[in-house]
CSV table of C-alpha atoms in Angstrom, one decimal:
chain,number,residue,atom,x,y,z
A,1,GLN,CA,148.7,157.5,242.5
A,2,ILE,CA,145.4,159.1,243.5
A,3,THR,CA,143.3,156.1,243.2
A,4,ALA,CA,145.8,154.0,245.1
A,5,SER,CA,145.9,156.4,247.9
A,6,VAL,CA,142.1,156.4,248.1
A,7,ARG,CA,142.0,152.6,248.2
A,8,ALA,CA,144.5,152.6,251.1
A,9,VAL,CA,142.4,155.0,252.9
A,10,GLN,CA,139.1,153.0,252.5
A,11,ASP,CA,140.8,149.8,253.3
A,12,ALA,CA,142.1,151.4,256.7
A,13,VAL,CA,138.5,152.6,257.5
A,14,ILE,CA,137.0,149.0,256.6
A,15,GLN,CA,139.6,147.4,259.0
A,16,LYS,CA,138.5,149.5,261.8
A,17,ASP,CA,134.8,149.3,260.9
A,18,GLN,CA,133.7,146.6,258.4
A,19,ARG,CA,130.2,148.1,258.2
A,20,LEU,CA,131.5,150.9,256.2
A,21,SER,CA,132.6,148.9,253.3
A,22,GLU,CA,128.9,149.6,251.8
A,23,ALA,CA,129.7,153.3,252.2
A,24,MET,CA,132.8,153.1,249.7
A,25,VAL,CA,132.7,154.7,246.3
A,26,ARG,CA,134.4,152.3,243.7
A,27,SER,CA,137.7,153.6,242.2
A,28,GLY,CA,136.3,153.7,238.7
A,29,SER,CA,133.4,156.2,239.9
A,30,LEU,CA,135.9,158.8,241.4
A,31,HIS,CA,135.2,162.2,240.1
A,32,VAL,CA,135.0,166.0,240.9
A,33,THR,CA,131.2,167.2,240.6
A,34,MET,CA,131.0,170.5,238.7
A,35,LEU,CA,127.3,170.9,238.9
A,36,VAL,CA,124.2,168.9,239.4
A,37,MET,CA,121.1,169.0,237.2
A,38,HIS,CA,117.6,167.2,236.6
A,39,LEU,CA,117.1,166.2,233.2
A,40,ALA,CA,113.4,165.1,232.7
A,41,ASN,CA,113.6,163.6,229.0
A,42,GLU,CA,115.8,162.9,225.9
A,43,LYS,CA,115.0,166.5,225.1
A,44,GLU,CA,116.4,168.1,227.7
A,45,ILE,CA,119.6,165.7,227.7
A,46,SER,CA,120.0,166.9,224.0
A,47,ILE,CA,120.0,170.5,225.3
A,48,ALA,CA,122.4,169.8,228.0
A,49,VAL,CA,124.8,168.1,225.3
A,50,GLY,CA,124.7,171.3,223.3
A,51,ALA,CA,125.4,173.2,226.7
A,52,LEU,CA,128.4,171.0,227.6
A,53,SER,CA,129.6,171.7,224.0
A,54,ASP,CA,129.5,175.3,224.3
A,55,THR,CA,131.7,175.2,227.5
A,56,LYS,CA,134.5,173.8,225.7
A,57,ASP,CA,135.4,177.3,223.9
A,58,PHE,CA,135.0,178.9,227.0
A,59,VAL,CA,137.4,176.9,228.8
A,60,GLU,CA,139.8,176.7,226.0
A,61,ASP,CA,139.7,180.8,226.1
A,62,LEU,CA,140.1,181.0,229.7
A,63,LEU,CA,143.1,178.5,229.7
A,64,LYS,CA,144.9,180.1,226.8
A,65,GLY,CA,147.0,176.9,226.1
A,66,LYS,CA,147.7,176.4,230.2
A,67,THR,CA,146.6,173.5,232.1
A,68,VAL,CA,144.7,173.1,235.4
A,69,ASP,CA,146.8,171.0,237.6
A,70,LEU,CA,144.7,170.0,240.8
A,71,SER,CA,146.5,168.9,243.7
A,72,PHE,CA,144.8,166.5,246.1
A,73,GLN,CA,145.6,166.8,249.7
A,74,GLY,CA,144.0,166.0,253.0
A,75,ILE,CA,140.6,164.6,254.1
A,76,GLY,CA,137.4,166.3,254.7
A,77,HIS,CA,133.8,165.4,255.7
A,78,PHE,CA,130.3,166.8,255.2
A,79,ARG,CA,128.3,166.4,258.6
A,80,ASP,CA,130.3,163.1,259.2
A,81,GLU,CA,128.3,161.5,256.5
A,82,VAL,CA,130.5,162.1,253.6
A,83,GLY,CA,134.4,161.6,253.4
A,84,PHE,CA,136.3,163.2,250.6
A,85,VAL,CA,139.7,164.2,249.5
A,86,LYS,CA,140.3,167.9,249.6
A,87,LEU,CA,141.7,170.1,246.7
A,88,VAL,CA,144.6,172.1,247.5
A,89,GLU,CA,143.3,176.0,247.5
A,90,ASN,CA,145.4,177.8,244.8
A,91,ASP,CA,145.2,179.6,241.4
A,92,ASN,CA,144.3,176.2,239.8
A,93,THR,CA,141.3,175.7,242.1
A,94,THR,CA,140.1,179.3,241.4
A,95,ILE,CA,140.2,178.5,237.6
A,96,LEU,CA,138.2,175.2,238.3
A,97,LYS,CA,135.7,177.4,240.3
A,98,GLU,CA,135.4,179.9,237.5
A,99,ILE,CA,134.8,177.3,235.1
A,100,ALA,CA,132.1,175.8,237.2
A,101,GLU,CA,130.4,179.2,237.5
A,102,THR,CA,130.5,179.7,234.0
A,103,MET,CA,129.1,176.4,233.2
A,104,LYS,CA,126.2,177.0,235.4
A,105,LYS,CA,125.3,180.1,233.7
A,106,ILE,CA,125.7,178.5,230.2
A,107,PHE,CA,123.5,175.7,231.3
A,108,GLN,CA,120.8,178.0,232.8
A,109,GLU,CA,120.6,180.1,229.8
A,110,LYS,CA,119.6,177.2,227.8
A,111,GLY,CA,116.8,176.6,230.2
A,112,ILE,CA,118.7,173.8,232.3
A,113,MET,CA,118.2,174.4,236.0
A,114,ALA,CA,121.8,173.5,237.1
A,115,GLY,CA,123.8,174.0,240.1
A,116,GLU,CA,122.8,174.9,243.8
A,117,GLU,CA,122.9,178.1,245.7
A,118,ARG,CA,125.2,177.1,248.0
A,119,VAL,CA,129.2,177.9,247.3
A,120,PHE,CA,131.0,175.6,245.0
A,121,LYS,CA,133.3,173.3,246.9
A,122,PRO,CA,135.4,171.0,244.8
A,123,HIS,CA,136.1,167.6,246.5
A,124,LEU,CA,136.7,164.1,245.7
A,125,THR,CA,134.1,161.8,247.5
A,126,PHE,CA,135.5,158.5,248.3
A,127,MET,CA,132.6,157.3,251.0
A,128,LYS,CA,129.0,158.2,251.7
A,129,LEU,CA,126.4,156.8,253.9
A,130,SER,CA,123.9,157.5,251.5
A,131,LYS,CA,125.1,154.6,249.3
A,132,SER,CA,123.2,152.3,251.4
A,133,PRO,CA,119.9,153.0,253.2
A,134,GLN,CA,120.3,150.0,255.1
A,135,LEU,CA,123.7,151.3,256.2
A,136,ARG,CA,122.2,154.5,257.4
A,137,LYS,CA,120.1,152.7,259.7
A,138,ARG,CA,123.0,151.1,261.6
A,139,VAL,CA,125.5,154.0,261.2
A,140,LYS,CA,124.3,157.6,261.8
A,141,LYS,CA,128.0,159.3,261.6
A,142,ILE,CA,131.2,158.3,260.3
A,143,ASP,CA,134.0,158.5,263.0
A,144,SER,CA,136.7,160.9,262.0
A,145,ARG,CA,139.3,159.0,263.8
A,146,LEU,CA,139.0,156.2,261.4
A,147,TYR,CA,140.9,158.1,258.9
A,148,GLU,CA,143.0,160.1,261.3
A,149,ASP,CA,146.1,158.8,259.8
A,150,PHE,CA,145.4,160.4,256.4
A,151,LYS,CA,144.0,163.7,257.5
A,152,SER,CA,147.1,165.6,255.9
A,153,HIS,CA,148.1,162.9,253.4
A,154,TYR,CA,149.1,163.9,250.0
A,155,PHE,CA,147.2,161.9,247.3
A,156,GLY,CA,148.6,163.1,243.9
A,157,ASP,CA,148.0,165.7,241.2
A,158,GLU,CA,145.6,165.5,238.2
A,159,ILE,CA,145.3,167.5,235.1
A,160,LEU,CA,142.0,168.7,234.0
A,161,HIS,CA,141.5,167.4,230.6
A,162,ARG,CA,137.8,166.3,230.3
A,163,LEU,CA,134.5,167.3,231.6
A,164,ASP,CA,131.7,164.7,231.2
A,165,LEU,CA,127.9,164.9,231.2
A,166,CYS,CA,127.1,161.7,233.4
A,167,SER,CA,123.8,160.0,234.3
A,168,MET,CA,123.4,159.1,237.9
A,169,LEU,CA,120.7,156.6,237.1
A,170,LYS,CA,121.7,154.8,234.0
A,171,LYS,CA,123.9,151.6,234.1
A,172,LYS,CA,127.6,152.4,234.8
A,173,GLN,CA,130.4,151.5,232.5
A,174,PRO,CA,132.3,148.1,233.0
A,175,ASN,CA,135.1,150.0,234.4
A,176,GLY,CA,132.7,151.5,237.2
A,177,TYR,CA,132.6,154.8,235.8
A,178,TYR,CA,129.2,156.8,235.1
A,179,TYR,CA,127.4,156.3,231.8
A,180,CYS,CA,128.3,159.6,229.7
A,181,GLU,CA,125.7,161.3,227.6
A,182,SER,CA,128.7,163.4,226.4
A,183,SER,CA,132.2,164.7,226.9
A,184,VAL,CA,134.5,167.4,225.9
A,185,VAL,CA,138.2,167.3,226.3
A,186,VAL,CA,140.1,170.5,227.2
A,187,GLY,CA,143.7,170.9,226.6
A,188,GLU,CA,143.8,168.5,223.7
A,189,LYS,CA,147.4,168.5,223.0
A,190,ARG,CA,148.3,167.5,226.5
A,191,ALA,CA,145.6,164.9,226.3
A,192,ALA,CA,146.7,163.4,223.3
A,193,GLU,CA,150.1,162.8,224.8
A,194,PRO,CA,149.6,159.9,227.3
A,195,ASP,CA,152.5,159.6,229.8
A,196,ASP,CA,154.4,156.1,230.3
A,197,ALA,CA,152.0,155.0,233.1
A,198,GLU,CA,148.9,155.5,230.9
A,199,LEU,CA,150.7,153.5,228.0
A,200,VAL,CA,151.6,150.7,230.2
A,201,SER,CA,148.1,150.9,231.7
A,202,LEU,CA,146.5,150.6,228.1
A,203,SER,CA,148.8,147.9,227.1
A,204,LYS,CA,147.8,145.8,230.0
A,205,ARG,CA,144.2,146.2,229.3
A,206,LEU,CA,144.7,145.3,225.7
A,207,VAL,CA,146.8,141.9,226.5
A,208,GLU,CA,144.1,141.2,229.3
A,209,ASN,CA,141.0,141.6,226.9
A,210,ALA,CA,142.8,139.6,224.2
A,211,VAL,CA,143.5,136.6,226.8
A,212,LEU,CA,140.0,136.9,228.2
A,213,LYS,CA,138.5,136.7,224.6
A,214,ALA,CA,140.9,133.7,223.7
A,215,VAL,CA,140.0,131.9,226.8
A,216,GLN,CA,136.1,132.5,226.1
A,217,GLN,CA,136.4,131.3,222.6
A,218,TYR,CA,138.2,128.4,223.5
A,219,LEU,CA,135.7,127.5,226.1
A,220,GLU,CA,132.8,127.9,223.7
A,221,GLU,CA,134.5,125.7,220.8
A,222,THR,CA,135.1,123.0,223.6
A,223,GLN,CA,131.5,123.3,224.8
A,224,ASN,CA,130.2,123.1,221.2
A,225,LYS,CA,132.3,120.1,220.5
A,226,THR,CA,131.0,118.4,223.6
A,227,ARG,CA,127.2,119.0,222.6
A,228,GLN,CA,127.9,117.7,219.2
A,229,THR,CA,129.3,114.7,220.5
A,230,ASP,CA,126.7,113.9,223.5
A,231,GLY,CA,123.9,114.9,220.9
A,232,SER,CA,123.1,118.1,222.5
A,233,PRO,CA,121.9,121.0,220.5
A,234,LEU,CA,124.2,123.6,219.5
A,235,LYS,CA,123.8,127.2,220.7
A,236,THR,CA,121.0,129.2,219.1
A,237,GLU,CA,121.8,132.3,217.2
A,238,GLU,CA,120.4,134.4,219.9
A,239,ALA,CA,122.8,132.8,222.5
A,240,VAL,CA,125.9,133.0,220.2
A,241,SER,CA,125.2,136.6,219.7
A,242,GLY,CA,125.0,137.2,223.5
A,243,SER,CA,128.3,135.9,223.9
A,244,LYS,CA,129.8,138.2,221.3
A,245,ASN,CA,128.0,141.2,223.1
A,246,GLU,CA,129.6,139.8,226.1
A,247,ASN,CA,133.0,139.7,224.7
A,248,ASP,CA,132.6,143.2,223.2
A,249,ASN,CA,131.7,144.6,226.7
A,250,ASP,CA,135.0,143.2,228.2
């Protein structure tokens, strides 16, 4: 629901200003940032993975079996350069802020400089001019009138169930989400019980993947037969291996 609503806003903005298509955040990349850090090498990444693991016990103790139900409503901006969906201020966002503050302390105690001095303001970014240096030259500000119709729109609720240590530089996953060095699941009982929509989505993905692999296999077999017929050499072992990897990535 949240993703669909974000896409609706993005489409509405692009219809009014095509240039801003370059500023849009892909739906697969949508996330709420808890804190940002600079990890210079694999050793620091390993330390950060340990710090994230330590966070899990704290969060579980804090929640005591309860869930953090985050409600997304309305649109805000930072200096007219970043557009984001706001989180409704309530007890759940208070808990989220407490989690973020404690995470920062845990990372800092392990020597990882994390977080910023300014107040933590959880948000869901859906467009930002910084995505494209070329765009910044042409567009200095994002006109708030472009998303006027959605300023108070209710986007949906999302229950906090996972914290990821993501790389901003490494290649993203096929679904558009960031490369994850490590993740911790919180409220595991709830997370282990997918709802009907998740089950339907998973089933669709499994079917789509199976069809794609079947089609690819058929095409490869057809190409091989054609090459054998016209005297062309078969694929090398390396090329066949490459095709297998592509299927696996799908």
